Coordinates of C-alpha atoms in Angstrom, one line a residue:
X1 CA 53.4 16.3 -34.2
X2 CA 54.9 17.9 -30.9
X3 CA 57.2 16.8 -29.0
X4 CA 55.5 15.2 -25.8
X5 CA 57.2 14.4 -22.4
X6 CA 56.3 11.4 -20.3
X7 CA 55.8 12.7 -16.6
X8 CA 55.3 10.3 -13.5
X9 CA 55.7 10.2 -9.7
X10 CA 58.3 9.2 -7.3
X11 CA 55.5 6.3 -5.9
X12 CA 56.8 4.4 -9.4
X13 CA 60.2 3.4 -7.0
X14 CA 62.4 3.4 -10.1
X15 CA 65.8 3.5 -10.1
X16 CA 67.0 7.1 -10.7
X17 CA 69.1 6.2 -13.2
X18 CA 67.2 4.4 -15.0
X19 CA 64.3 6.8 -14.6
X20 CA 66.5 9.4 -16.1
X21 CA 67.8 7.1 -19.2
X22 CA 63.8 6.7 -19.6
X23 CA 63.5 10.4 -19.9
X24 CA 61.1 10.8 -17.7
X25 CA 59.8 13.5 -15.7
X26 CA 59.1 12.3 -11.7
X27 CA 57.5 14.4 -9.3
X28 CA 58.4 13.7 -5.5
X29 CA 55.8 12.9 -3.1
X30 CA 56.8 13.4 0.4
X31 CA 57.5 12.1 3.4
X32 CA 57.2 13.4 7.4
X33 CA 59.3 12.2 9.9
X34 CA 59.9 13.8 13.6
X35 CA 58.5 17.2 12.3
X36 CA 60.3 17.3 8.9
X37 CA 59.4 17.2 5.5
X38 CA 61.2 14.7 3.0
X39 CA 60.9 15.3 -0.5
X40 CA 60.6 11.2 -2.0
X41 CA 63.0 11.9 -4.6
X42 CA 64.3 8.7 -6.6
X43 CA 67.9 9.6 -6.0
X44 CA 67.2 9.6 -2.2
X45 CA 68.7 13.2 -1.6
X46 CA 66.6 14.4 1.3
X47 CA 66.9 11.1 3.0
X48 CA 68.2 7.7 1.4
X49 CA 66.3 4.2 1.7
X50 CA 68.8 2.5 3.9
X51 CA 68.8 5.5 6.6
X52 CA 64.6 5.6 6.6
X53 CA 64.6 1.7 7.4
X54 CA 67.2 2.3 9.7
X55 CA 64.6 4.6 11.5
X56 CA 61.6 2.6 11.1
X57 CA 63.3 -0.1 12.4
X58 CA 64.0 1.9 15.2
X59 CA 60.7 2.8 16.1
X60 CA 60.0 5.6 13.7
X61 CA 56.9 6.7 12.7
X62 CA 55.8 8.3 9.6
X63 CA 53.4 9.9 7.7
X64 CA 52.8 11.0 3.7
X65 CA 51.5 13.4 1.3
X66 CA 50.7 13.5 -2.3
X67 CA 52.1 15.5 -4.9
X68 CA 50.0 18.8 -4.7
X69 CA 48.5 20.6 -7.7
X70 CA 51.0 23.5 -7.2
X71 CA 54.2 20.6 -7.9
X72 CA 52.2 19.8 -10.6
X73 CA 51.6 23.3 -12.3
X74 CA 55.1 24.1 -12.2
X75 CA 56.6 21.1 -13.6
X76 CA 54.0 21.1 -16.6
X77 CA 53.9 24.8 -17.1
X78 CA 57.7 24.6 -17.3
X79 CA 57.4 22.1 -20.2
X80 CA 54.5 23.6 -22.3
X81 CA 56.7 26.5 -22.0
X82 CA 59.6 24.6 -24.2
X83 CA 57.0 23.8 -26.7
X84 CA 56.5 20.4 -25.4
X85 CA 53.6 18.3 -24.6
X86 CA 53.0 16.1 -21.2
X87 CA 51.5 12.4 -20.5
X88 CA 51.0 12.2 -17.5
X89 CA 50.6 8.5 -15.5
X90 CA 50.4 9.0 -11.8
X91 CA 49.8 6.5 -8.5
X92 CA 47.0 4.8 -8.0
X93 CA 43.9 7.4 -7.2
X94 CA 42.8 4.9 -4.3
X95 CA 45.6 5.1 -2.8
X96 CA 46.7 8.8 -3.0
X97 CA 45.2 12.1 -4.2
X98 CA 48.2 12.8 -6.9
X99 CA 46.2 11.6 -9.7
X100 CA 43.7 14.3 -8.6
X101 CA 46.4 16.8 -8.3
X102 CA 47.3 16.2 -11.9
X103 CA 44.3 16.5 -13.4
X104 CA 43.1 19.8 -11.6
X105 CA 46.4 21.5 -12.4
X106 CA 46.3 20.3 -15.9
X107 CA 43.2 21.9 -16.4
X108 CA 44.6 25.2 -14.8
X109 CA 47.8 25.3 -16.9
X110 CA 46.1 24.3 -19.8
X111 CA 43.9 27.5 -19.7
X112 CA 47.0 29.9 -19.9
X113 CA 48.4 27.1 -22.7
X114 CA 46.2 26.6 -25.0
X115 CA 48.3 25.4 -27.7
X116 CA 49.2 22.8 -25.7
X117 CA 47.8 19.1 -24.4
X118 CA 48.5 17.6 -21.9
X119 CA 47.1 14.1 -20.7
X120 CA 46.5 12.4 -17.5
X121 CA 46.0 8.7 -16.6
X122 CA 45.5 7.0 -13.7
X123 CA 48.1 4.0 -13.1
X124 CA 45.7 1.9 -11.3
X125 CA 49.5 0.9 -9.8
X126 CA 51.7 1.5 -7.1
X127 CA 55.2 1.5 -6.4
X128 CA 57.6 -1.0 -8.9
X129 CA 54.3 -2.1 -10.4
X130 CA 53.8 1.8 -11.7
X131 CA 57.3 1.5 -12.6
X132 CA 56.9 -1.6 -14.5
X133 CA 54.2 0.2 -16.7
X134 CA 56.0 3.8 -16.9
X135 CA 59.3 1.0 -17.9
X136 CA 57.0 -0.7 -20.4
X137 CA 55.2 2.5 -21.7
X138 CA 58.9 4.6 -22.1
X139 CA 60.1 1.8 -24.3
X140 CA 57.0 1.5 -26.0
X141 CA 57.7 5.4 -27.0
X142 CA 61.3 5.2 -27.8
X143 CA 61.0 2.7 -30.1
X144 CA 57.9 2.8 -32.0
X145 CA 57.7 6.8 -32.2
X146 CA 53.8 6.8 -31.1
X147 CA 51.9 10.0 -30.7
X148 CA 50.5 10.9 -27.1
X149 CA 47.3 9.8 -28.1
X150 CA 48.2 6.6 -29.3
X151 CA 50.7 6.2 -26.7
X152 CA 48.1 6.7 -24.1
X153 CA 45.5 4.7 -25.3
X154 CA 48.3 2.1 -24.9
X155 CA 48.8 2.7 -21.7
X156 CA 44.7 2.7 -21.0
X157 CA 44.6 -1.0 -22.2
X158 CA 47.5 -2.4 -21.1
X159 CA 47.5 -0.9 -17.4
X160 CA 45.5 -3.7 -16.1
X161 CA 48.0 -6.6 -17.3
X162 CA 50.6 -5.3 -15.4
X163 CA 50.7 -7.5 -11.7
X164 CA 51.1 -6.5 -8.3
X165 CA 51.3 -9.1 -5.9
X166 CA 53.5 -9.0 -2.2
X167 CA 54.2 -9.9 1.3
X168 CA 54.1 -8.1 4.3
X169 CA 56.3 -9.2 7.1
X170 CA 53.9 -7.1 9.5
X171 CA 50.9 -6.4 9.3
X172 CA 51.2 -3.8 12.0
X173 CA 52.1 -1.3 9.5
X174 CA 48.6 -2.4 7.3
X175 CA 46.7 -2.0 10.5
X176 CA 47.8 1.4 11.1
X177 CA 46.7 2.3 7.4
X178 CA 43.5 0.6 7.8
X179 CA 44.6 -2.2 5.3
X180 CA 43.6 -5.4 8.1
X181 CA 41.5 -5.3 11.4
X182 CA 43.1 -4.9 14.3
X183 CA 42.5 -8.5 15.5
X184 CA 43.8 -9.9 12.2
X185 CA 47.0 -8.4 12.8
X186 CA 46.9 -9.9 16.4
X187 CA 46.1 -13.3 15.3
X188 CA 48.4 -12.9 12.3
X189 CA 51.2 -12.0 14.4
X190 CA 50.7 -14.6 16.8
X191 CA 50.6 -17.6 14.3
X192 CA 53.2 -15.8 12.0
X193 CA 50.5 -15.4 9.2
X194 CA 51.9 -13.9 5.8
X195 CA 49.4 -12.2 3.7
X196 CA 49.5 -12.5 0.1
X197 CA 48.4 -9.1 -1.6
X198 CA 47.8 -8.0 -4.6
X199 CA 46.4 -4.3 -6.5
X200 CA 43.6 -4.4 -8.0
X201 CA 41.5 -3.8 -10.9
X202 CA 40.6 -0.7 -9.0
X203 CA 44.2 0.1 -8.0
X204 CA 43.2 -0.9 -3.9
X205 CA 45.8 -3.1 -2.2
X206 CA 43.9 -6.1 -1.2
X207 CA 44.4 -9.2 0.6
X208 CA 44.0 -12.4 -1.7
X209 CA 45.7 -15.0 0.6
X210 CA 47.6 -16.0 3.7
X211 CA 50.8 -17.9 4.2
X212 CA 52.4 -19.9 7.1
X213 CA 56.1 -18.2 7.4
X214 CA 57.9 -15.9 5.2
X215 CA 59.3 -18.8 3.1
X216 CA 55.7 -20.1 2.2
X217 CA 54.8 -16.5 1.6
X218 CA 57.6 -15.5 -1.0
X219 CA 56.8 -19.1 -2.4
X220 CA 53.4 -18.3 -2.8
X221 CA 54.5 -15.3 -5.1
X222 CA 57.1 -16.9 -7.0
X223 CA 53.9 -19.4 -8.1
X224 CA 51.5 -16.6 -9.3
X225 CA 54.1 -15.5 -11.4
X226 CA 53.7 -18.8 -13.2
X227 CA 50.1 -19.4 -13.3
X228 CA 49.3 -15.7 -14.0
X229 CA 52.2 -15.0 -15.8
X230 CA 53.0 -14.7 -19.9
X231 CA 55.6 -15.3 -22.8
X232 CA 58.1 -15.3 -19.0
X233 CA 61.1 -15.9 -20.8
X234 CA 60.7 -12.6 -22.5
X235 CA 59.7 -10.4 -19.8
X236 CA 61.5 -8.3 -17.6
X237 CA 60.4 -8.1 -13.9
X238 CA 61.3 -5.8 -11.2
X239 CA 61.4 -6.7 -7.4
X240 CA 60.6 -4.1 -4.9
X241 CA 62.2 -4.8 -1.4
X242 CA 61.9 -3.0 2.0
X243 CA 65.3 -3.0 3.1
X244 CA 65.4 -7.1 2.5
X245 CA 68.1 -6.7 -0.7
X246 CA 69.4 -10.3 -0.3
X247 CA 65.8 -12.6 0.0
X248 CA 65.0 -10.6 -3.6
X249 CA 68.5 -11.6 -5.1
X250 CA 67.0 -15.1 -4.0
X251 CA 63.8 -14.6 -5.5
X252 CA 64.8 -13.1 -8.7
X253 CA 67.5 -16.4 -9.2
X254 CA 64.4 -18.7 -8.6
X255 CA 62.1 -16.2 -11.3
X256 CA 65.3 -17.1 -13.4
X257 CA 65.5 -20.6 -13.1
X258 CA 62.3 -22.0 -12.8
X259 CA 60.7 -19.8 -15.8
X260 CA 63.7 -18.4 -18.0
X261 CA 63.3 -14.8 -16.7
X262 CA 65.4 -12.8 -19.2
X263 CA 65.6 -10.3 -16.8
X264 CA 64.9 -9.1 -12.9
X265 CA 65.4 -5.6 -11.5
X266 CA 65.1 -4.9 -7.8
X267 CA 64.8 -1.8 -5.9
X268 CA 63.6 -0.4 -2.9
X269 CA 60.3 0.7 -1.7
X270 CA 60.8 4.1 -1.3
X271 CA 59.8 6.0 2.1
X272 CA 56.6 7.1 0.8
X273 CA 55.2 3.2 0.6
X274 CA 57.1 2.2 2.7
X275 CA 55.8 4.1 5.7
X276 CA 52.6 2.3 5.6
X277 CA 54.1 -1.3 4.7
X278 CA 56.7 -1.6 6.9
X279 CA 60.3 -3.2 6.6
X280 CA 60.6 -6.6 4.7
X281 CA 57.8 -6.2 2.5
X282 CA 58.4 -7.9 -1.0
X283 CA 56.6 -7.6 -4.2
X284 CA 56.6 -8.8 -7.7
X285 CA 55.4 -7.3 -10.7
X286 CA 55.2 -9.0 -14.2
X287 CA 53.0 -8.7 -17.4
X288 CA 50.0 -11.3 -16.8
X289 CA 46.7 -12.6 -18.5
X290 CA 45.1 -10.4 -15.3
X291 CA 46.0 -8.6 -11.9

Protein backbone atom coordinates (compact mmCIF):
# COMPACT_ATOMS: atom_id res chain seq x y z
CA UNK A 1 0.00 0.00 0.00
CA UNK A 2 1.33 3.67 -0.75
CA UNK A 3 1.81 6.04 1.31
CA UNK A 4 -1.13 8.64 0.93
CA UNK A 5 -1.21 12.32 2.11
CA UNK A 6 -4.27 13.97 3.52
CA UNK A 7 -4.72 17.45 1.67
CA UNK A 8 -7.29 20.17 2.71
CA UNK A 9 -7.92 23.95 2.53
CA UNK A 10 -7.31 26.90 4.58
CA UNK A 11 -11.46 27.42 4.79
CA UNK A 12 -10.99 24.37 7.49
CA UNK A 13 -9.72 27.49 10.09
CA UNK A 14 -7.45 25.12 11.97
CA UNK A 15 -4.95 26.03 14.03
CA UNK A 16 -1.59 25.96 12.20
CA UNK A 17 -0.06 24.01 14.63
CA UNK A 18 -2.18 21.72 14.95
CA UNK A 19 -2.78 21.42 11.27
CA UNK A 20 0.81 20.73 10.92
CA UNK A 21 0.92 17.98 13.90
CA UNK A 22 -2.12 16.47 11.76
CA UNK A 23 0.16 16.22 8.87
CA UNK A 24 -1.86 17.79 6.68
CA UNK A 25 -1.50 19.40 3.50
CA UNK A 26 -3.72 23.02 3.37
CA UNK A 27 -3.98 25.03 0.40
CA UNK A 28 -4.65 28.87 0.95
CA UNK A 29 -7.60 30.49 -0.49
CA UNK A 30 -7.40 34.09 -0.68
CA UNK A 31 -8.38 37.17 0.33
CA UNK A 32 -8.63 41.01 -1.48
CA UNK A 33 -8.52 43.90 0.36
CA UNK A 34 -7.87 47.67 -1.00
CA UNK A 35 -6.37 46.18 -4.28
CA UNK A 36 -4.18 43.40 -2.68
CA UNK A 37 -4.19 39.81 -2.71
CA UNK A 38 -3.92 37.86 0.74
CA UNK A 39 -2.94 34.40 0.63
CA UNK A 40 -5.54 32.74 3.71
CA UNK A 41 -2.69 30.95 5.11
CA UNK A 42 -3.42 29.24 8.69
CA UNK A 43 -0.34 30.73 10.17
CA UNK A 44 -1.73 34.24 9.13
CA UNK A 45 1.58 35.35 7.34
CA UNK A 46 0.21 37.67 4.62
CA UNK A 47 -2.18 39.23 7.11
CA UNK A 48 -3.05 37.90 10.69
CA UNK A 49 -6.85 37.58 12.10
CA UNK A 50 -6.59 40.25 14.67
CA UNK A 51 -5.21 43.04 11.99
CA UNK A 52 -8.27 41.89 9.26
CA UNK A 53 -11.01 42.50 12.10
CA UNK A 54 -9.24 45.39 12.97
CA UNK A 55 -10.02 46.54 9.32
CA UNK A 56 -13.38 45.27 8.97
CA UNK A 57 -14.23 46.91 11.85
CA UNK A 58 -13.02 49.80 10.46
CA UNK A 59 -15.05 49.86 7.52
CA UNK A 60 -13.13 47.43 5.28
CA UNK A 61 -14.49 45.75 2.60
CA UNK A 62 -13.55 42.45 1.17
CA UNK A 63 -13.80 40.09 -1.30
CA UNK A 64 -12.62 36.12 -1.91
CA UNK A 65 -11.40 33.61 -4.21
CA UNK A 66 -11.10 29.87 -4.25
CA UNK A 67 -8.21 27.84 -4.54
CA UNK A 68 -7.64 27.58 -8.38
CA UNK A 69 -6.81 24.35 -10.28
CA UNK A 70 -3.27 25.64 -10.96
CA UNK A 71 -2.64 25.68 -6.63
CA UNK A 72 -4.02 22.56 -6.92
CA UNK A 73 -1.76 20.88 -9.68
CA UNK A 74 1.27 21.99 -8.05
CA UNK A 75 0.72 20.91 -4.60
CA UNK A 76 -0.49 17.35 -5.80
CA UNK A 77 1.94 16.88 -8.62
CA UNK A 78 4.64 17.71 -6.01
CA UNK A 79 3.39 14.76 -3.89
CA UNK A 80 2.78 12.02 -6.60
CA UNK A 81 6.20 13.09 -7.41
CA UNK A 82 7.54 11.58 -3.80
CA UNK A 83 5.69 8.50 -4.46
CA UNK A 84 2.90 9.51 -2.44
CA UNK A 85 -0.81 9.35 -2.80
CA UNK A 86 -3.42 12.37 -2.00
CA UNK A 87 -7.09 12.49 -0.29
CA UNK A 88 -8.34 15.30 -0.87
CA UNK A 89 -11.41 16.90 1.36
CA UNK A 90 -12.09 20.49 0.27
CA UNK A 91 -14.90 23.39 1.31
CA UNK A 92 -18.16 23.05 0.80
CA UNK A 93 -18.89 23.05 -3.29
CA UNK A 94 -21.93 25.47 -2.49
CA UNK A 95 -20.13 27.69 -1.04
CA UNK A 96 -16.94 27.94 -3.17
CA UNK A 97 -15.60 26.50 -6.42
CA UNK A 98 -12.27 24.77 -4.68
CA UNK A 99 -13.91 21.43 -4.64
CA UNK A 100 -14.22 21.95 -8.44
CA UNK A 101 -10.70 23.03 -8.62
CA UNK A 102 -9.58 19.82 -7.03
CA UNK A 103 -11.25 17.61 -9.00
CA UNK A 104 -10.37 19.19 -12.51
CA UNK A 105 -6.64 19.37 -11.60
CA UNK A 106 -6.76 15.91 -10.23
CA UNK A 107 -7.81 14.65 -13.31
CA UNK A 108 -5.05 16.63 -15.19
CA UNK A 109 -2.18 15.55 -12.91
CA UNK A 110 -3.43 12.18 -12.82
CA UNK A 111 -2.93 11.84 -16.64
CA UNK A 112 0.87 12.57 -16.45
CA UNK A 113 0.73 10.19 -13.06
CA UNK A 114 -0.69 7.30 -13.72
CA UNK A 115 0.73 5.23 -11.12
CA UNK A 116 -0.78 7.28 -8.89
CA UNK A 117 -4.50 8.06 -7.09
CA UNK A 118 -5.53 10.56 -5.84
CA UNK A 119 -9.11 11.24 -4.32
CA UNK A 120 -11.41 14.11 -3.91
CA UNK A 121 -14.42 14.69 -1.55
CA UNK A 122 -16.48 17.25 -1.02
CA UNK A 123 -16.70 18.41 2.84
CA UNK A 124 -20.21 19.39 2.65
CA UNK A 125 -18.51 21.87 5.61
CA UNK A 126 -17.12 25.06 6.11
CA UNK A 127 -14.71 26.71 8.28
CA UNK A 128 -14.04 24.78 12.13
CA UNK A 129 -16.83 22.45 11.05
CA UNK A 130 -14.38 21.17 7.93
CA UNK A 131 -11.78 21.28 10.54
CA UNK A 132 -13.64 19.17 12.90
CA UNK A 133 -14.00 16.40 10.16
CA UNK A 134 -10.24 16.90 8.62
CA UNK A 135 -9.43 16.64 12.95
CA UNK A 136 -11.66 13.62 13.13
CA UNK A 137 -10.54 12.00 9.75
CA UNK A 138 -6.45 12.72 10.63
CA UNK A 139 -6.93 10.76 13.82
CA UNK A 140 -8.97 8.30 12.28
CA UNK A 141 -5.68 7.67 10.00
CA UNK A 142 -3.03 7.89 12.44
CA UNK A 143 -4.34 5.48 14.59
CA UNK A 144 -6.11 2.84 12.79
CA UNK A 145 -3.59 2.69 9.60
CA UNK A 146 -6.66 2.70 6.98
CA UNK A 147 -6.05 2.76 3.33
CA UNK A 148 -7.22 5.83 1.21
CA UNK A 149 -10.12 3.96 0.16
CA UNK A 150 -11.24 3.00 3.33
CA UNK A 151 -10.35 6.13 4.80
CA UNK A 152 -12.48 7.95 2.38
CA UNK A 153 -15.36 6.05 2.48
CA UNK A 154 -15.13 7.01 6.11
CA UNK A 155 -15.05 10.25 5.57
CA UNK A 156 -18.21 9.88 2.79
CA UNK A 157 -20.39 8.50 5.78
CA UNK A 158 -19.45 10.27 8.49
CA UNK A 159 -19.37 13.91 6.79
CA UNK A 160 -22.97 14.47 7.47
CA UNK A 161 -22.74 13.92 11.39
CA UNK A 162 -20.47 16.55 11.83
CA UNK A 163 -22.60 19.97 13.03
CA UNK A 164 -22.50 23.45 12.00
CA UNK A 165 -24.60 25.73 13.77
CA UNK A 166 -23.80 29.81 14.54
CA UNK A 167 -24.65 33.37 15.09
CA UNK A 168 -24.22 36.27 13.27
CA UNK A 169 -23.94 39.56 15.12
CA UNK A 170 -24.92 41.33 11.69
CA UNK A 171 -26.54 40.30 9.26
CA UNK A 172 -25.27 43.15 7.06
CA UNK A 173 -22.42 41.06 6.09
CA UNK A 174 -25.14 37.91 5.05
CA UNK A 175 -27.08 40.53 3.05
CA UNK A 176 -24.13 41.51 1.11
CA UNK A 177 -23.45 37.73 0.23
CA UNK A 178 -26.99 37.18 -0.56
CA UNK A 179 -27.46 34.98 2.59
CA UNK A 180 -30.91 37.20 3.99
CA UNK A 181 -33.15 39.91 2.16
CA UNK A 182 -32.37 43.15 2.45
CA UNK A 183 -35.44 43.97 4.50
CA UNK A 184 -34.61 41.07 6.93
CA UNK A 185 -31.51 42.56 7.79
CA UNK A 186 -33.40 45.94 8.28
CA UNK A 187 -35.90 44.56 10.53
CA UNK A 188 -33.32 42.31 12.17
CA UNK A 189 -31.16 45.08 12.95
CA UNK A 190 -33.75 47.14 14.22
CA UNK A 191 -35.23 44.59 16.75
CA UNK A 192 -31.69 43.19 17.41
CA UNK A 193 -32.66 39.82 15.79
CA UNK A 194 -29.96 36.89 16.02
CA UNK A 195 -30.17 34.30 13.46
CA UNK A 196 -29.43 30.82 14.35
CA UNK A 197 -27.69 29.07 11.24
CA UNK A 198 -26.68 26.08 10.46
CA UNK A 199 -24.87 24.01 7.06
CA UNK A 200 -26.63 21.74 5.58
CA UNK A 201 -27.07 18.45 4.25
CA UNK A 202 -26.11 20.16 1.07
CA UNK A 203 -23.21 22.14 2.59
CA UNK A 204 -25.58 25.78 2.11
CA UNK A 205 -25.48 28.01 5.23
CA UNK A 206 -29.10 28.33 6.09
CA UNK A 207 -31.13 30.06 8.52
CA UNK A 208 -32.99 27.62 10.99
CA UNK A 209 -33.99 30.19 13.72
CA UNK A 210 -33.95 33.63 15.19
CA UNK A 211 -32.94 34.91 18.66
CA UNK A 212 -33.84 38.10 20.73
CA UNK A 213 -30.08 39.48 21.76
CA UNK A 214 -26.77 37.87 21.48
CA UNK A 215 -27.20 36.16 24.90
CA UNK A 216 -30.39 34.22 23.69
CA UNK A 217 -28.62 33.54 20.51
CA UNK A 218 -25.33 31.89 21.88
CA UNK A 219 -27.87 30.18 24.31
CA UNK A 220 -29.75 28.88 21.59
CA UNK A 221 -26.45 27.06 20.35
CA UNK A 222 -25.17 25.89 23.52
CA UNK A 223 -28.87 23.83 23.55
CA UNK A 224 -28.54 22.17 20.10
CA UNK A 225 -25.44 20.93 21.21
CA UNK A 226 -27.54 18.94 23.71
CA UNK A 227 -30.43 17.85 21.89
CA UNK A 228 -28.44 17.12 18.67
CA UNK A 229 -25.46 16.14 20.26
CA UNK A 230 -23.82 12.43 21.09
CA UNK A 231 -21.67 10.28 23.64
CA UNK A 232 -20.70 14.62 24.68
CA UNK A 233 -18.55 13.70 27.29
CA UNK A 234 -16.31 12.11 24.78
CA UNK A 235 -16.16 14.54 22.12
CA UNK A 236 -14.03 17.19 21.34
CA UNK A 237 -15.54 20.42 19.96
CA UNK A 238 -14.01 23.36 18.38
CA UNK A 239 -15.35 27.07 18.54
CA UNK A 240 -14.85 29.32 15.70
CA UNK A 241 -14.92 33.10 16.71
CA UNK A 242 -14.72 36.36 14.70
CA UNK A 243 -12.47 38.32 16.71
CA UNK A 244 -14.96 37.62 20.00
CA UNK A 245 -12.08 35.26 21.90
CA UNK A 246 -13.58 35.85 25.38
CA UNK A 247 -17.72 35.18 24.78
CA UNK A 248 -16.17 31.53 23.28
CA UNK A 249 -13.96 30.97 26.41
CA UNK A 250 -17.56 31.50 28.07
CA UNK A 251 -19.19 29.20 25.80
CA UNK A 252 -16.83 26.49 25.75
CA UNK A 253 -16.87 26.57 30.04
CA UNK A 254 -20.73 26.27 29.75
CA UNK A 255 -20.14 23.14 26.76
CA UNK A 256 -17.96 21.95 29.83
CA UNK A 257 -20.17 22.06 32.52
CA UNK A 258 -23.45 21.50 31.49
CA UNK A 259 -22.47 18.31 29.29
CA UNK A 260 -18.88 17.00 30.47
CA UNK A 261 -17.11 18.25 27.27
CA UNK A 262 -13.77 16.53 27.49
CA UNK A 263 -12.53 18.94 25.31
CA UNK A 264 -13.15 22.62 23.37
CA UNK A 265 -10.85 24.25 20.90
CA UNK A 266 -11.40 27.76 19.63
CA UNK A 267 -10.08 29.57 16.85
CA UNK A 268 -10.73 32.26 14.58
CA UNK A 269 -12.66 32.51 11.49
CA UNK A 270 -10.10 33.23 9.12
CA UNK A 271 -10.43 36.23 6.52
CA UNK A 272 -11.70 34.21 3.92
CA UNK A 273 -15.22 33.45 5.99
CA UNK A 274 -15.01 35.94 7.62
CA UNK A 275 -15.38 38.60 4.91
CA UNK A 276 -18.78 37.52 4.26
CA UNK A 277 -19.93 36.95 8.08
CA UNK A 278 -18.67 39.80 9.64
CA UNK A 279 -17.04 40.33 13.15
CA UNK A 280 -18.63 38.46 16.21
CA UNK A 281 -19.92 35.65 14.43
CA UNK A 282 -19.76 32.40 16.65
CA UNK A 283 -20.14 28.83 15.69
CA UNK A 284 -20.14 25.40 17.21
CA UNK A 285 -19.35 22.22 15.73
CA UNK A 286 -19.81 18.74 17.41
CA UNK A 287 -20.48 15.05 16.19
CA UNK A 288 -24.43 14.78 16.17
CA UNK A 289 -27.30 12.16 15.36
CA UNK A 290 -27.78 14.96 12.10
CA UNK A 291 -26.71 18.53 10.84
Amino acid sequence: MREYVLMTDSCCDLPDQMAKDLQLEVLPLTMHMDGQDYPNTLDGAAISNEEFYRRIRAGKMATTSAVNVGQFEDAMSAILEQGKDILCISFSSALSTTYQSACIAAETVLAKHPEGRIRVIDSLSASLGQGLLMYLTAHKKLEENLTLDQLGDWVEENKLHVCHWFTVDDLNYLKKGGRVSAATALVGTMLSIKPIMHTSDEGKLTVVGKARGRKSSLNTLIDTVGRLGINLQDQVMFICQADCQAEAETVAAQLKQRYGVKEVYINYIGPVIGSHTGPNTMGLFFVGTER
